[in-house]
mmCIF file of C-alpha atoms in Angstrom:
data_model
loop_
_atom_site.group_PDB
_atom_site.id
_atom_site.type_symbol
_atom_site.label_atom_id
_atom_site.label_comp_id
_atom_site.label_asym_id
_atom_site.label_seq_id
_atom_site.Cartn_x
_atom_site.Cartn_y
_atom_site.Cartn_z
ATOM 1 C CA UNK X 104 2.170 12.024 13.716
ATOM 2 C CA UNK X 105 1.610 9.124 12.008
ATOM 3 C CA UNK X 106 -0.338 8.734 8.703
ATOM 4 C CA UNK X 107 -2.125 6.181 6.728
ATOM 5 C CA UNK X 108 -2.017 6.116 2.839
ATOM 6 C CA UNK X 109 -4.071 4.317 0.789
ATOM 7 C CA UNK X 110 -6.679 4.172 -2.031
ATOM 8 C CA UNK X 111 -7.864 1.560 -4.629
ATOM 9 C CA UNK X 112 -6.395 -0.591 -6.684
ATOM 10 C CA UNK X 113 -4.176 1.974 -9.542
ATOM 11 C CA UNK X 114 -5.835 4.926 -8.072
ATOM 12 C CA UNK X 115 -2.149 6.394 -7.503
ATOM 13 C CA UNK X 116 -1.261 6.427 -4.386
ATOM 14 C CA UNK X 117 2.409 5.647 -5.078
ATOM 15 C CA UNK X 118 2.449 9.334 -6.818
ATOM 16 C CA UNK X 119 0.749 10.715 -3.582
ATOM 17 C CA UNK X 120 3.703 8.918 -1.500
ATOM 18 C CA UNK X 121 6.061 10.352 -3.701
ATOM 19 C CA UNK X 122 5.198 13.882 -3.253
ATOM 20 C CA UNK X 123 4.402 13.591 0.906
ATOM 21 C CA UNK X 124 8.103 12.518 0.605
ATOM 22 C CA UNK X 125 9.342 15.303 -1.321
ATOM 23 C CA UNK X 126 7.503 17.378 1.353
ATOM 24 C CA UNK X 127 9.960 16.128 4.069
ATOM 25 C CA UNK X 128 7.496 13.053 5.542
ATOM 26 C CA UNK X 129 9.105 10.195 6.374
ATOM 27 C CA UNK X 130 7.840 6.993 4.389
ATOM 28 C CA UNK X 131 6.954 3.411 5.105
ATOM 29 C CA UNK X 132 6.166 1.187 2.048
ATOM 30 C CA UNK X 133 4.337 -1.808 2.765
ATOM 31 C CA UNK X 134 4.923 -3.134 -0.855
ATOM 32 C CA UNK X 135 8.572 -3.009 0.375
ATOM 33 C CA UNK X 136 8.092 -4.643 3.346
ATOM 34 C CA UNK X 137 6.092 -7.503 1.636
ATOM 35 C CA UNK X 138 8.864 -7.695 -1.477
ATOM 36 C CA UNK X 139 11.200 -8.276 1.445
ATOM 37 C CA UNK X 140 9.811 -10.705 3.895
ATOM 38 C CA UNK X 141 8.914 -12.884 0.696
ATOM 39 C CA UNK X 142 12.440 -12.729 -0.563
ATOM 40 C CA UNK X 143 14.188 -16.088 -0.859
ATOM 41 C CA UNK X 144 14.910 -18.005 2.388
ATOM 42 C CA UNK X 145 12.809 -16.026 4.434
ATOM 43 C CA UNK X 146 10.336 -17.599 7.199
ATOM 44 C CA UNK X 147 7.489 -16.744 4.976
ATOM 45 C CA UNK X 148 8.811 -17.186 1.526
ATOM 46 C CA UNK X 149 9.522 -20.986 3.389
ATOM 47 C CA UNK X 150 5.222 -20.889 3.916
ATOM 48 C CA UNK X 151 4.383 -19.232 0.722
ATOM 49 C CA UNK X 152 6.460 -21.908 -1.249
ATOM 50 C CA UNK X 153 4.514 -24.580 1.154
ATOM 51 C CA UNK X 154 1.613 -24.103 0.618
ATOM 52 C CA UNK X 155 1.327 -22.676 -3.300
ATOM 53 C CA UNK X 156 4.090 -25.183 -4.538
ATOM 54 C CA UNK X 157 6.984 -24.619 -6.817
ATOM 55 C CA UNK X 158 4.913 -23.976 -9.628
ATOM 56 C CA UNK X 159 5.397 -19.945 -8.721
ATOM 57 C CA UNK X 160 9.482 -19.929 -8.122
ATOM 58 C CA UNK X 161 11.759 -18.550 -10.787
ATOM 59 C CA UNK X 162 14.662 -20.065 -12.196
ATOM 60 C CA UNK X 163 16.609 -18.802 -9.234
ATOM 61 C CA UNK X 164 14.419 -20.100 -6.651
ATOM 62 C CA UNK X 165 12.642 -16.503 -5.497
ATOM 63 C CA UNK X 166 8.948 -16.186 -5.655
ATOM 64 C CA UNK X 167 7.710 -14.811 -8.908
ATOM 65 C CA UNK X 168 5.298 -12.410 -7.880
ATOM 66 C CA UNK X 169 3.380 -11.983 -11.341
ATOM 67 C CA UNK X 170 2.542 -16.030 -11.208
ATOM 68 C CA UNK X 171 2.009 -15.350 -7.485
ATOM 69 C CA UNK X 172 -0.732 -12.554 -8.571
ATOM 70 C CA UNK X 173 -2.001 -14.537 -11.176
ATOM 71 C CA UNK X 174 -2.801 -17.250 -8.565
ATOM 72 C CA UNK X 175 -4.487 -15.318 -5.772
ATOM 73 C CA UNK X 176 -6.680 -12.588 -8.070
ATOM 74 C CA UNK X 177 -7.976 -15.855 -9.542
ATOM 75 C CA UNK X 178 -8.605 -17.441 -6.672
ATOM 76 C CA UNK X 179 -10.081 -15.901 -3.300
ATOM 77 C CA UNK X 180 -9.329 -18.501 -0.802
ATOM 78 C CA UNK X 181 -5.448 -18.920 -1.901
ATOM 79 C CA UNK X 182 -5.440 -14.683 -1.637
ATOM 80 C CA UNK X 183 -7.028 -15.219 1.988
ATOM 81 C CA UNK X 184 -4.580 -17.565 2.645
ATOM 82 C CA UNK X 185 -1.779 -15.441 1.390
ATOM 83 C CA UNK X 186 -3.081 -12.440 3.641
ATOM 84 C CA UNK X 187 -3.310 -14.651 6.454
ATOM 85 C CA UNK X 188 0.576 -15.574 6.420
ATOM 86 C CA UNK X 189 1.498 -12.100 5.390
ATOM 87 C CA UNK X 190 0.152 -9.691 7.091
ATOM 88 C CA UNK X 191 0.745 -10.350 10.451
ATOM 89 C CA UNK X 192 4.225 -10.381 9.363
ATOM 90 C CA UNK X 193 3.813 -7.184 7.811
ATOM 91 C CA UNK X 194 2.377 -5.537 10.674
ATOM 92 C CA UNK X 195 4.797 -6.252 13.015
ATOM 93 C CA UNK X 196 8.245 -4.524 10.451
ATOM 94 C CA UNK X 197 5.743 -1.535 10.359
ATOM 95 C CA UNK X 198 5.175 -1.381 14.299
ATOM 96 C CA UNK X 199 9.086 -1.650 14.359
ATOM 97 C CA UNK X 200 9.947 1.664 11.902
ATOM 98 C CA UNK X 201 7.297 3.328 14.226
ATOM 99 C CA UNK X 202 8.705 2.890 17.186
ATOM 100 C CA UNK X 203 12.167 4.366 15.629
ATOM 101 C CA UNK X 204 10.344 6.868 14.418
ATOM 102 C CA UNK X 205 8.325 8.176 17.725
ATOM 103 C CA UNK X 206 12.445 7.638 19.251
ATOM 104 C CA UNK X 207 14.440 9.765 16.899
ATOM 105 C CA UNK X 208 16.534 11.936 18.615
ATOM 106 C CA UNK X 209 19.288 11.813 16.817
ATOM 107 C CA UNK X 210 18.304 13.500 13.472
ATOM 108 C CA UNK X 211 18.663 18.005 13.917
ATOM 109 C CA UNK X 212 15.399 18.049 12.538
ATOM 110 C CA UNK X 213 13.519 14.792 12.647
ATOM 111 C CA UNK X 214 10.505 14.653 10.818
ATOM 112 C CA UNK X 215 7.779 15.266 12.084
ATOM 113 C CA UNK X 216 5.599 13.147 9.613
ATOM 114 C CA UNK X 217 5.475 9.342 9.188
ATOM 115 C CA UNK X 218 3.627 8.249 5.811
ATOM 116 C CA UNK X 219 2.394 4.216 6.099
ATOM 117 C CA UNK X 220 1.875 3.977 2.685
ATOM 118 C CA UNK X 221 -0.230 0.458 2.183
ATOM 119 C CA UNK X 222 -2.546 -0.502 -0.275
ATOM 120 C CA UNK X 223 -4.200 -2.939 2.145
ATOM 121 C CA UNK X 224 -3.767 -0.924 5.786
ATOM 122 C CA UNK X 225 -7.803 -1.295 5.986
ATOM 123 C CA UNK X 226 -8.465 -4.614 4.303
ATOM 124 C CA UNK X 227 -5.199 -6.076 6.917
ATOM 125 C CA UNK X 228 -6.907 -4.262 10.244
ATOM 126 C CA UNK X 229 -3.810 -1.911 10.833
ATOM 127 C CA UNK X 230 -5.764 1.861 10.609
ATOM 128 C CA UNK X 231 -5.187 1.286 14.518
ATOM 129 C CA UNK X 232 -1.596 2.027 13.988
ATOM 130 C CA UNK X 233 -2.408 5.204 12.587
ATOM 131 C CA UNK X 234 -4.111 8.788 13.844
ATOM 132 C CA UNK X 235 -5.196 9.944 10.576
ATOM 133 C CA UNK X 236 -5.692 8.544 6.985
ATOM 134 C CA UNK X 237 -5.779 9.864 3.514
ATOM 135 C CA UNK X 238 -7.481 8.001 0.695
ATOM 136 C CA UNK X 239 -6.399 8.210 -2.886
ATOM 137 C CA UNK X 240 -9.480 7.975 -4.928
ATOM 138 C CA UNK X 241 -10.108 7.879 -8.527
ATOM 139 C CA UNK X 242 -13.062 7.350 -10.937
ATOM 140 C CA UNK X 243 -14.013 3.994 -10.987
ATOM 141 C CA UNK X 244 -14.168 3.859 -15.137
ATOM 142 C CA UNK X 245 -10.351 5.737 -14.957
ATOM 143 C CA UNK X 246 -9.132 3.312 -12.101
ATOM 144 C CA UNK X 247 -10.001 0.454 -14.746
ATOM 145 C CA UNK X 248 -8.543 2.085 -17.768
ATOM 146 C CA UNK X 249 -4.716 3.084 -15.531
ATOM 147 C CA UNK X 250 -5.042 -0.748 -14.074
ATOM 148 C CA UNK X 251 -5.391 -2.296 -17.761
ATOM 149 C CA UNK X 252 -2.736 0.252 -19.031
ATOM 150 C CA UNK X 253 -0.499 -0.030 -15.987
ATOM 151 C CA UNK X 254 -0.521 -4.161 -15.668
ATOM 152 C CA UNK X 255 -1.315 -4.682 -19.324
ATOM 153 C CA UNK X 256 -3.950 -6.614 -18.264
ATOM 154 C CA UNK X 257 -7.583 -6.874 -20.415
ATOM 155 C CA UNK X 258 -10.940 -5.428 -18.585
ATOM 156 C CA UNK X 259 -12.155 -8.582 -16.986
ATOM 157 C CA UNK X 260 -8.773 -9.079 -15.165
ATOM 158 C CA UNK X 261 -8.267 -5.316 -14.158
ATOM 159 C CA UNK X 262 -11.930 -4.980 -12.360
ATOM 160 C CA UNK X 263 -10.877 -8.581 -10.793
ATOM 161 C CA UNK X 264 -7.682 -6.857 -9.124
ATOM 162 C CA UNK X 265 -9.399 -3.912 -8.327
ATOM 163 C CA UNK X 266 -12.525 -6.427 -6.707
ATOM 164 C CA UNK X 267 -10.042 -8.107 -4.996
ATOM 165 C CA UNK X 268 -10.060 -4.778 -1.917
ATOM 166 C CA UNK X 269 -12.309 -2.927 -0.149
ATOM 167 C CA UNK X 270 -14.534 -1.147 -2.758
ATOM 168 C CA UNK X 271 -13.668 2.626 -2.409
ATOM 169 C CA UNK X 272 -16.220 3.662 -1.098
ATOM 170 C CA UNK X 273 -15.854 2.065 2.421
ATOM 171 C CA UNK X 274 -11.983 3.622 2.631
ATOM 172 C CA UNK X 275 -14.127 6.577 1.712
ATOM 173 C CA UNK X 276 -16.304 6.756 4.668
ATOM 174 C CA UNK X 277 -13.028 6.238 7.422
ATOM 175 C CA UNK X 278 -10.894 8.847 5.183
ATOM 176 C CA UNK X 279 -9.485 11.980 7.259
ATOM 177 C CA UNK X 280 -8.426 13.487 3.527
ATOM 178 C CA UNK X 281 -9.140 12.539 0.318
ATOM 179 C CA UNK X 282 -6.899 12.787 -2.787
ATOM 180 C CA UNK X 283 -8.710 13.169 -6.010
ATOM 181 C CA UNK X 284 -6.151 12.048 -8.428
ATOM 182 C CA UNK X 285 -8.343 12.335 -11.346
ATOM 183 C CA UNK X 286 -6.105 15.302 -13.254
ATOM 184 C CA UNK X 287 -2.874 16.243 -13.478
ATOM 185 C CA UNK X 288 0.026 15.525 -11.285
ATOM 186 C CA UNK X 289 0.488 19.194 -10.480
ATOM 187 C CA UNK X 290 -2.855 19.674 -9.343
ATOM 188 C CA UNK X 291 -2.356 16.294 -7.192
ATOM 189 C CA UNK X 292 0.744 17.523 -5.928
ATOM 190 C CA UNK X 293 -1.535 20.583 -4.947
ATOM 191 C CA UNK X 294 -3.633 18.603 -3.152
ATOM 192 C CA UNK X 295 -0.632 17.313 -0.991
ATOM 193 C CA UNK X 296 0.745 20.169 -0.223
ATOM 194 C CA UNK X 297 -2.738 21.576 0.977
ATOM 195 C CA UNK X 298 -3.235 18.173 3.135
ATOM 196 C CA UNK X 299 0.841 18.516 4.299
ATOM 197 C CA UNK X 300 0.164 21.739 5.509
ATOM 198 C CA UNK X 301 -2.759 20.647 7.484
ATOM 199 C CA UNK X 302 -0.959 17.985 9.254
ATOM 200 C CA UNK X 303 2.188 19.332 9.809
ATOM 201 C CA UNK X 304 0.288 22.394 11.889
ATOM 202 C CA UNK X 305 -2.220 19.674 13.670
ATOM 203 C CA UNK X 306 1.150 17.215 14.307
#
């Protein structure tokens, strides 16, 4: 089975991820994915750098992705545009790890689990990809207060990030399973396991 991840903006999906993968699923991280095909010399670092400029390279030439931020949560059209050249690319390394996944033969035990953990799997179109979805949600008021903490960022610039997707709500509406991550991380991880369970028995 496969199985989409997300949630807003600092609502802590990265901890969900974390504990599916404890559990035995197998993960995809589309942060990964995106650090990688915008690593230096790659086709789309080449349009990144072409069409933003060298005003958001490093001293060693690789795209520094907190001017890079800085850039696109300021400006909508320049994130569009990012998205545009990104995700396409994005979609097709994640349709790649799922067909080795659906093959794996090798493995005694394969799992029987594959987490696409993506902040953005709704916003880019890919929920296609998956046959169920989990949402991470969080308090709207908390979700501000982790963003400014996390990012060290000031109030105005953390509800601009977390603006900048879906608003909750929608993801809400499509979710299969919901996290609430809004205690500890014991009684998230509790949450998981109940969700894990689920799946594993339906997969």
């Amino acid at each position: 089975m496969v199985v989409g991840l997300t949630g807003g903006y600092g609502t802590g999906k990265s901890t969900a991820a974390k504990f599916f993968k404890q559990l035995g699923a197998r993960l995809i991280d589309a942060d990964s994915i995106s650090r990688k095909i915008l690593s230096k010399g790659e086709e789309t670092w080449q349009e990144v750098i072409h069409f933003f400029g060298q005003k958001i390279l490093d001293s060693n030439g690789s795209i520094d992705r907190a001017k890079l931020a800085d850039l696109i949560f300021k400006d909508e059209a320049l994130r569009r545009r990012l998205n545009e050249v990104a995700h396409p690319r994005i979609r097709l390394e994640i349709e790649e790890e799922i067909k080795k996944f659906r093959n794996l033969k090798s493995e005694i035990q394969p799992p029987k689990i594959l987490i696409i953990d993506a902040p953005l799997l709704l916003e880019a179109g890919m929920q296609d990809l998956v046959d169920c979805l989990i949402v991470v949600n969080l308090h709207y008021e908390e979700q501000i207060k982790r963003v400014m903490e996390r990012d060290n960022l000031n109030q105005k610039e953390a509800i601009k990030r977390i603006s900048a997707q879906l608003p909750i709500s929608a993801k809400l509406e499509v979710a299969n399973y919901v996290i609430d991550n809004k205690g500890t991380f014991e009684e998230t991880r509790e949450q998981v396991e109940k969700i894990w369970k689920t799946i594993v028995e339906e997969g």
